[in-house]
């Protein structure tokens, strides 16, 4: 059996792949692991969730498992993922858990875990929990009645987090007009207060979650609807978060999308000018565009590259002491402020650069050249993912396409760690050619792997 934990926790369709029994078992296993690591301390675990219909159900099961395992539980309610990471540290909790499936449709949900320092668990720590979940020879034993944990709500969590984010922009943002897409997700609890604290004039959109409309034609995966609104409303920029608000993409004053690579380029350049860029380095993934690497060379910035996944970006940043890194999808980490990616932090830091330089977003983003890139998704179950790199026919097809592309581009085909998909990416100077090759490779995946 493959791992339960992907690149961003455990994820699947609620009530099927991710059942209340599984959530309860995760809670018990986590409590047992914590008690083993900290036997002298009664563990406390904070739990936050996004707005999905299944969130309260899974929260109840997870909290029950934690209490049965001897941990006290603090419910933070609907808050962004980075709020959980931040509050885990602030409340000196043993762990923090987020119930969310990020940018996925509402029927999906997930469980991701932060350690006491606010960082996501390592592969080894996840493996320990996974062994307890899958190996029936390792029994999970509930604690004695007198050791059962307690549960309480923290109604100030969202405000505490928003206040901290606002403190990272001492210059304030008076006079700026921003359009904010909350994706009908977790940002609905914090965005309005955050921008208000900073003095910005914010128009909030997609802030009426009903349990099923999270990420639906809105948020960071559907920023196209913001373009026309930008030119109509004379905003300085628009920002769009995903369901758990750990990602952010932007739209400039001319209605052009600004992706994560461009935002990282803006931040790295400004941080270097301010002496806040250790090693003059930024950390990105193999999915980052050629344009970013060209920008980095031209601006004296060292571009470190990792495999896809914000956890791998952060591991590199921690190991080397770097301060900025992230993914093209808009998952950006400011290590001096937050131990994980944070969409709202990215948004206000972007506005800070605009305010400080006096330059519009189109000029800031325009310094990084854009190389055409086509990304297609192929539905794939676990067996198909595992067979991806074992097919001689697929390998031959990739080689043939690479020969046609030549040295002017690249091909990357990988299994998603968060969704039942295989991602096909082709990048190059010839837009028509890369579209043709991407469609051919996607069709090849569908034919050869089924």
Tab-separated table of N, CA and C in Angstrom, residues 297-414:
chain	number	residue	atom	x	y	z
A	297	UNK	N	19.439	35.427	-12.432
A	297	UNK	CA	20.796	35.672	-12.932
A	297	UNK	C	21.032	37.156	-13.163
A	298	UNK	N	20.063	37.819	-13.775
A	298	UNK	CA	20.230	39.228	-14.114
A	298	UNK	C	20.246	40.140	-12.890
A	299	UNK	N	19.700	39.657	-11.768
A	299	UNK	CA	19.618	40.482	-10.563
A	299	UNK	C	20.524	39.998	-9.441
A	300	UNK	N	21.476	39.110	-9.763
A	300	UNK	CA	22.430	38.645	-8.771
A	300	UNK	C	21.799	37.853	-7.645
A	301	UNK	N	20.769	37.079	-7.972
A	301	UNK	CA	20.075	36.263	-6.976
A	301	UNK	C	20.338	34.794	-7.277
A	302	UNK	N	20.744	34.058	-6.252
A	302	UNK	CA	20.992	32.630	-6.406
A	302	UNK	C	19.667	31.880	-6.264
A	303	UNK	N	19.284	31.107	-7.293
A	303	UNK	CA	18.034	30.356	-7.277
A	303	UNK	C	18.298	28.906	-6.883
A	304	UNK	N	17.900	28.559	-5.673
A	304	UNK	CA	17.970	27.165	-5.208
A	304	UNK	C	16.720	26.441	-5.711
A	305	UNK	N	16.877	25.183	-6.128
A	305	UNK	CA	15.753	24.436	-6.685
A	305	UNK	C	15.506	23.155	-5.900
A	306	UNK	N	14.211	22.877	-5.610
A	306	UNK	CA	13.836	21.642	-4.921
A	306	UNK	C	12.770	20.928	-5.740
A	307	UNK	N	12.419	19.722	-5.321
A	307	UNK	CA	11.276	19.065	-5.948
A	307	UNK	C	9.992	19.751	-5.495
A	308	UNK	N	8.887	19.442	-6.185
A	308	UNK	CA	7.627	20.135	-5.932
A	308	UNK	C	7.099	19.810	-4.534
A	309	UNK	N	6.612	20.840	-3.868
A	309	UNK	CA	6.072	20.689	-2.513
A	309	UNK	C	6.659	21.745	-1.605
A	310	UNK	N	5.794	22.516	-0.947
A	310	UNK	CA	6.298	23.588	-0.098
A	310	UNK	C	7.140	23.066	1.054
A	311	UNK	N	6.901	21.828	1.483
A	311	UNK	CA	7.690	21.273	2.576
A	311	UNK	C	9.154	21.144	2.181
A	312	UNK	N	9.401	20.823	0.900
A	312	UNK	CA	10.777	20.674	0.435
A	312	UNK	C	11.449	22.035	0.266
A	313	UNK	N	10.645	23.014	-0.138
A	313	UNK	CA	11.155	24.389	-0.196
A	313	UNK	C	11.584	24.829	1.206
A	314	UNK	N	10.725	24.592	2.188
A	314	UNK	CA	11.018	25.014	3.551
A	314	UNK	C	12.218	24.264	4.130
A	315	UNK	N	12.334	22.981	3.844
A	315	UNK	CA	13.485	22.213	4.334
A	315	UNK	C	14.781	22.850	3.848
A	316	UNK	N	14.808	23.241	2.572
A	316	UNK	CA	15.999	23.888	2.021
A	316	UNK	C	16.247	25.227	2.691
A	317	UNK	N	15.190	26.000	2.906
A	317	UNK	CA	15.329	27.312	3.535
A	317	UNK	C	15.870	27.181	4.950
A	318	UNK	N	15.353	26.222	5.700
A	318	UNK	CA	15.814	26.027	7.082
A	318	UNK	C	17.264	25.556	7.118
A	319	UNK	N	17.593	24.640	6.223
A	319	UNK	CA	18.946	24.091	6.187
A	319	UNK	C	19.982	25.161	5.869
A	320	UNK	N	19.642	26.068	4.960
A	320	UNK	CA	20.614	27.055	4.475
A	320	UNK	C	20.414	28.458	5.026
A	321	UNK	N	19.380	28.641	5.846
A	321	UNK	CA	19.150	29.948	6.450
A	321	UNK	C	18.567	30.982	5.503
A	322	UNK	N	17.849	30.530	4.460
A	322	UNK	CA	17.267	31.458	3.498
A	322	UNK	C	15.925	31.993	3.994
A	323	UNK	N	15.521	33.153	3.485
A	323	UNK	CA	14.331	33.824	4.002
A	323	UNK	C	13.124	33.818	3.081
A	324	UNK	N	13.310	33.567	1.795
A	324	UNK	CA	12.175	33.619	0.873
A	324	UNK	C	12.207	32.410	-0.054
A	325	UNK	N	11.038	31.839	-0.298
A	325	UNK	CA	10.951	30.704	-1.203
A	325	UNK	C	9.497	30.370	-1.465
A	326	UNK	N	9.251	29.522	-2.443
A	326	UNK	CA	7.875	29.150	-2.710
A	326	UNK	C	7.684	28.495	-4.053
A	327	UNK	N	6.421	28.472	-4.465
A	327	UNK	CA	6.024	27.765	-5.673
A	327	UNK	C	5.278	28.690	-6.632
A	328	UNK	N	5.293	28.317	-7.890
A	328	UNK	CA	4.615	29.086	-8.925
A	328	UNK	C	3.125	29.211	-8.631
A	329	UNK	N	2.565	28.229	-7.936
A	329	UNK	CA	1.143	28.222	-7.617
A	329	UNK	C	0.749	29.285	-6.608
A	330	UNK	N	1.733	29.976	-6.024
A	330	UNK	CA	1.422	31.037	-5.082
A	330	UNK	C	1.624	30.685	-3.627
A	331	UNK	N	2.217	29.543	-3.373
A	331	UNK	CA	2.531	29.142	-1.996
A	331	UNK	C	3.908	29.721	-1.658
A	332	UNK	N	3.940	30.820	-0.900
A	332	UNK	CA	5.175	31.566	-0.665
A	332	UNK	C	5.477	31.624	0.828
A	333	UNK	N	6.732	31.366	1.173
A	333	UNK	CA	7.160	31.300	2.572
A	333	UNK	C	8.094	32.461	2.893
A	334	UNK	N	7.719	33.254	3.870
A	334	UNK	CA	8.589	34.289	4.440
A	334	UNK	C	9.076	33.745	5.778
A	335	UNK	N	10.246	33.138	5.787
A	335	UNK	CA	10.677	32.408	6.980
A	335	UNK	C	10.927	33.327	8.170
A	336	UNK	N	11.208	34.607	7.931
A	336	UNK	CA	11.436	35.517	9.052
A	336	UNK	C	10.140	35.822	9.801
A	337	UNK	N	8.988	35.548	9.168
A	337	UNK	CA	7.706	35.849	9.789
A	337	UNK	C	6.863	34.626	10.118
A	338	UNK	N	6.969	33.563	9.310
A	338	UNK	CA	6.018	32.465	9.422
A	338	UNK	C	6.688	31.139	9.047
A	339	UNK	N	6.394	30.051	9.771
A	339	UNK	CA	7.038	28.769	9.477
A	339	UNK	C	6.369	27.975	8.355
A	340	UNK	N	5.470	28.593	7.618
A	340	UNK	CA	4.811	27.914	6.505
A	340	UNK	C	4.351	28.956	5.502
A	341	UNK	N	3.868	28.515	4.347
A	341	UNK	CA	3.360	29.439	3.359
A	341	UNK	C	2.125	30.163	3.861
A	342	UNK	N	1.951	31.414	3.441
A	342	UNK	CA	0.852	32.224	3.963
A	342	UNK	C	0.367	33.182	2.880
A	343	UNK	N	-0.864	32.961	2.383
A	343	UNK	CA	-1.396	33.784	1.313
A	343	UNK	C	-1.643	35.217	1.717
A	344	UNK	N	-2.225	35.422	2.891
A	344	UNK	CA	-2.514	36.795	3.321
A	344	UNK	C	-1.230	37.563	3.619
A	345	UNK	N	-0.246	36.898	4.194
A	345	UNK	CA	1.052	37.534	4.418
A	345	UNK	C	1.681	37.931	3.089
A	346	UNK	N	1.595	37.065	2.091
A	346	UNK	CA	2.137	37.380	0.766
A	346	UNK	C	1.450	38.596	0.175
A	347	UNK	N	0.133	38.671	0.344
A	347	UNK	CA	-0.627	39.791	-0.218
A	347	UNK	C	-0.193	41.121	0.387
A	348	UNK	N	-0.092	41.178	1.715
A	348	UNK	CA	0.243	42.464	2.337
A	348	UNK	C	1.712	42.821	2.137
A	349	UNK	N	2.582	41.811	2.020
A	349	UNK	CA	3.983	42.099	1.722
A	349	UNK	C	4.140	42.613	0.295
A	350	UNK	N	3.319	42.101	-0.619
A	350	UNK	CA	3.333	42.611	-1.993
A	350	UNK	C	2.887	44.070	-2.012
A	351	UNK	N	1.849	44.374	-1.271
A	351	UNK	CA	1.374	45.760	-1.193
A	351	UNK	C	2.408	46.664	-0.524
A	352	UNK	N	3.125	46.125	0.449
A	352	UNK	CA	4.190	46.896	1.098
A	352	UNK	C	5.258	47.304	0.091
A	353	UNK	N	5.665	46.357	-0.786
A	353	UNK	CA	6.678	46.676	-1.803
A	353	UNK	C	6.151	47.755	-2.744
A	354	UNK	N	4.904	47.631	-3.156
A	354	UNK	CA	4.313	48.634	-4.045
A	354	UNK	C	4.314	50.002	-3.376
A	355	UNK	N	3.921	50.034	-2.115
A	355	UNK	CA	3.859	51.305	-1.381
A	355	UNK	C	5.255	51.900	-1.207
A	356	UNK	N	6.219	51.066	-0.872
A	356	UNK	CA	7.564	51.563	-0.586
A	356	UNK	C	8.280	52.055	-1.836
A	357	UNK	N	8.111	51.336	-2.947
A	357	UNK	CA	8.802	51.707	-4.186
A	357	UNK	C	8.038	52.750	-4.987
A	358	UNK	N	6.732	52.837	-4.746
A	358	UNK	CA	5.909	53.744	-5.543
A	358	UNK	C	5.654	53.235	-6.947
A	359	UNK	N	5.986	51.962	-7.202
A	359	UNK	CA	5.820	51.396	-8.535
A	359	UNK	C	4.555	50.558	-8.602
A	360	UNK	N	3.809	50.626	-9.708
A	360	UNK	CA	2.625	49.777	-9.855
A	360	UNK	C	3.030	48.311	-10.002
A	361	UNK	N	2.082	47.439	-9.731
A	361	UNK	CA	2.387	46.010	-9.775
A	361	UNK	C	2.803	45.561	-11.167
A	362	UNK	N	2.248	46.159	-12.211
A	362	UNK	CA	2.617	45.758	-13.572
A	362	UNK	C	4.103	45.981	-13.833
A	363	UNK	N	4.669	47.047	-13.288
A	363	UNK	CA	6.095	47.328	-13.469
A	363	UNK	C	6.930	46.359	-12.646
A	364	UNK	N	6.548	46.134	-11.397
A	364	UNK	CA	7.292	45.219	-10.534
A	364	UNK	C	7.310	43.814	-11.121
A	365	UNK	N	6.143	43.325	-11.549
A	365	UNK	CA	6.058	41.968	-12.093
A	365	UNK	C	6.693	41.871	-13.469
A	366	UNK	N	6.664	42.975	-14.227
A	366	UNK	CA	7.183	42.956	-15.594
A	366	UNK	C	8.684	42.779	-15.693
A	367	UNK	N	9.382	42.892	-14.578
A	367	UNK	CA	10.835	42.706	-14.620
A	367	UNK	C	11.215	41.231	-14.814
A	368	UNK	N	10.271	40.318	-14.541
A	368	UNK	CA	10.550	38.903	-14.769
A	368	UNK	C	9.926	38.477	-16.084
A	369	UNK	N	10.729	38.041	-17.057
A	369	UNK	CA	10.164	37.613	-18.341
A	369	UNK	C	9.325	36.352	-18.177
A	370	UNK	N	8.256	36.276	-18.941
A	370	UNK	CA	7.368	35.113	-18.892
A	370	UNK	C	7.684	34.181	-20.059
A	371	UNK	N	7.984	32.925	-19.755
A	371	UNK	CA	8.181	31.900	-20.770
A	371	UNK	C	6.890	31.111	-20.900
A	372	UNK	N	6.357	30.928	-22.113
A	372	UNK	CA	5.110	30.171	-22.267
A	372	UNK	C	5.202	28.789	-21.616
A	373	UNK	N	4.139	28.416	-20.939
A	373	UNK	CA	4.111	27.161	-20.202
A	373	UNK	C	2.697	26.596	-20.275
A	374	UNK	N	2.571	25.304	-20.565
A	374	UNK	CA	1.272	24.639	-20.610
A	374	UNK	C	1.258	23.546	-19.553
A	375	UNK	N	0.233	23.553	-18.709
A	375	UNK	CA	0.085	22.549	-17.663
A	375	UNK	C	-1.250	21.855	-17.843
A	376	UNK	N	-1.227	20.551	-18.045
A	376	UNK	CA	-2.444	19.751	-18.197
A	376	UNK	C	-2.497	18.684	-17.106
A	377	UNK	N	-3.714	18.334	-16.702
A	377	UNK	CA	-3.911	17.321	-15.673
A	377	UNK	C	-4.564	16.083	-16.257
A	378	UNK	N	-4.094	14.908	-15.826
A	378	UNK	CA	-4.657	13.628	-16.249
A	378	UNK	C	-5.133	12.898	-15.000
A	379	UNK	N	-6.416	12.522	-14.978
A	379	UNK	CA	-6.952	11.791	-13.823
A	379	UNK	C	-6.183	10.482	-13.649
A	380	UNK	N	-5.776	10.195	-12.406
A	380	UNK	CA	-4.939	9.019	-12.162
A	380	UNK	C	-5.148	8.501	-10.744
A	381	UNK	N	-5.333	7.196	-10.624
A	381	UNK	CA	-5.395	6.611	-9.284
A	381	UNK	C	-3.979	6.286	-8.821
A	382	UNK	N	-3.868	5.701	-7.630
A	382	UNK	CA	-2.551	5.443	-7.057
A	382	UNK	C	-1.722	4.495	-7.916
A	383	UNK	N	-2.373	3.456	-8.485
A	383	UNK	CA	-1.638	2.495	-9.313
A	383	UNK	C	-1.084	3.163	-10.568
A	384	UNK	N	-1.874	4.046	-11.160
A	384	UNK	CA	-1.411	4.764	-12.352
A	384	UNK	C	-0.224	5.662	-12.020
A	385	UNK	N	-0.290	6.292	-10.860
A	385	UNK	CA	0.821	7.154	-10.450
A	385	UNK	C	2.101	6.353	-10.300
A	386	UNK	N	1.970	5.181	-9.667
A	386	UNK	CA	3.156	4.356	-9.439
A	386	UNK	C	3.714	3.784	-10.737
A	387	UNK	N	2.832	3.618	-11.744
A	387	UNK	CA	3.278	3.052	-13.026
A	387	UNK	C	3.841	4.108	-13.963
A	388	UNK	N	3.742	5.360	-13.562
A	388	UNK	CA	4.108	6.461	-14.455
A	388	UNK	C	5.513	6.309	-15.024
A	389	UNK	N	6.472	6.000	-14.171
A	389	UNK	CA	7.868	5.952	-14.608
A	389	UNK	C	8.341	4.521	-14.900
A	390	UNK	N	7.380	3.617	-15.038
A	390	UNK	CA	7.737	2.224	-15.330
A	390	UNK	C	7.272	1.793	-16.718
A	391	UNK	N	6.761	2.727	-17.512
A	391	UNK	CA	6.236	2.400	-18.832
A	391	UNK	C	7.274	2.736	-19.899
A	392	UNK	N	7.807	1.723	-20.597
A	392	UNK	CA	8.768	1.992	-21.682
A	392	UNK	C	8.147	2.838	-22.792
A	393	UNK	N	6.852	2.611	-23.066
A	393	UNK	CA	6.190	3.388	-24.117
A	393	UNK	C	6.113	4.868	-23.733
A	394	UNK	N	5.816	5.121	-22.465
A	394	UNK	CA	5.738	6.508	-22.014
A	394	UNK	C	7.109	7.163	-22.050
A	395	UNK	N	8.102	6.420	-21.659
A	395	UNK	CA	9.474	6.945	-21.685
A	395	UNK	C	9.889	7.293	-23.105
A	396	UNK	N	9.519	6.441	-24.065
A	396	UNK	CA	9.860	6.705	-25.469
A	396	UNK	C	9.121	7.938	-25.989
A	397	UNK	N	7.866	8.097	-25.586
A	397	UNK	CA	7.083	9.256	-26.018
A	397	UNK	C	7.681	10.548	-25.471
A	398	UNK	N	8.102	10.523	-24.217
A	398	UNK	CA	8.718	11.712	-23.625
A	398	UNK	C	10.003	12.075	-24.366
A	399	UNK	N	10.828	11.062	-24.670
A	399	UNK	CA	12.080	11.319	-25.378
A	399	UNK	C	11.827	11.919	-26.757
A	400	UNK	N	10.805	11.400	-27.436
A	400	UNK	CA	10.471	11.921	-28.764
A	400	UNK	C	10.047	13.392	-28.680
A	401	UNK	N	9.227	13.706	-27.679
A	401	UNK	CA	8.759	15.087	-27.515
A	401	UNK	C	9.906	16.011	-27.110
A	402	UNK	N	10.806	15.511	-26.302
A	402	UNK	CA	11.962	16.327	-25.904
A	402	UNK	C	12.848	16.644	-27.096
A	403	UNK	N	12.990	15.695	-28.017
A	403	UNK	CA	13.791	15.945	-29.214
A	403	UNK	C	13.167	17.053	-30.059
A	404	UNK	N	11.850	17.044	-30.175
A	404	UNK	CA	11.172	18.088	-30.951
A	404	UNK	C	11.293	19.449	-30.270
A	405	UNK	N	11.288	19.443	-28.954
A	405	UNK	CA	11.357	20.701	-28.206
A	405	UNK	C	12.760	21.285	-28.253
A	406	UNK	N	13.764	20.417	-28.233
A	406	UNK	CA	15.150	20.872	-28.282
A	406	UNK	C	15.585	21.565	-27.006
A	407	UNK	N	16.590	22.424	-27.115
A	407	UNK	CA	17.156	23.096	-25.945
A	407	UNK	C	16.374	24.338	-25.527
A	408	UNK	N	15.294	24.644	-26.238
A	408	UNK	CA	14.552	25.880	-25.955
A	408	UNK	C	13.459	25.692	-24.911
A	409	UNK	N	13.317	24.477	-24.382
A	409	UNK	CA	12.255	24.241	-23.410
A	409	UNK	C	12.498	22.987	-22.600
A	410	UNK	N	11.464	22.549	-21.912
A	410	UNK	CA	11.601	21.360	-21.067
A	410	UNK	C	10.237	20.722	-20.852
A	411	UNK	N	10.273	19.453	-20.432
A	411	UNK	CA	9.076	18.674	-20.149
A	411	UNK	C	9.189	18.125	-18.728
A	412	UNK	N	8.115	18.235	-17.970
A	412	UNK	CA	8.080	17.675	-16.617
A	412	UNK	C	6.744	16.972	-16.435
A	413	UNK	N	6.792	15.675	-16.145
A	413	UNK	CA	5.585	14.888	-15.881
A	413	UNK	C	5.731	14.276	-14.498
A	414	UNK	N	4.760	14.529	-13.630
A	414	UNK	CA	4.870	14.042	-12.259
A	414	UNK	C	3.499	13.719	-11.692
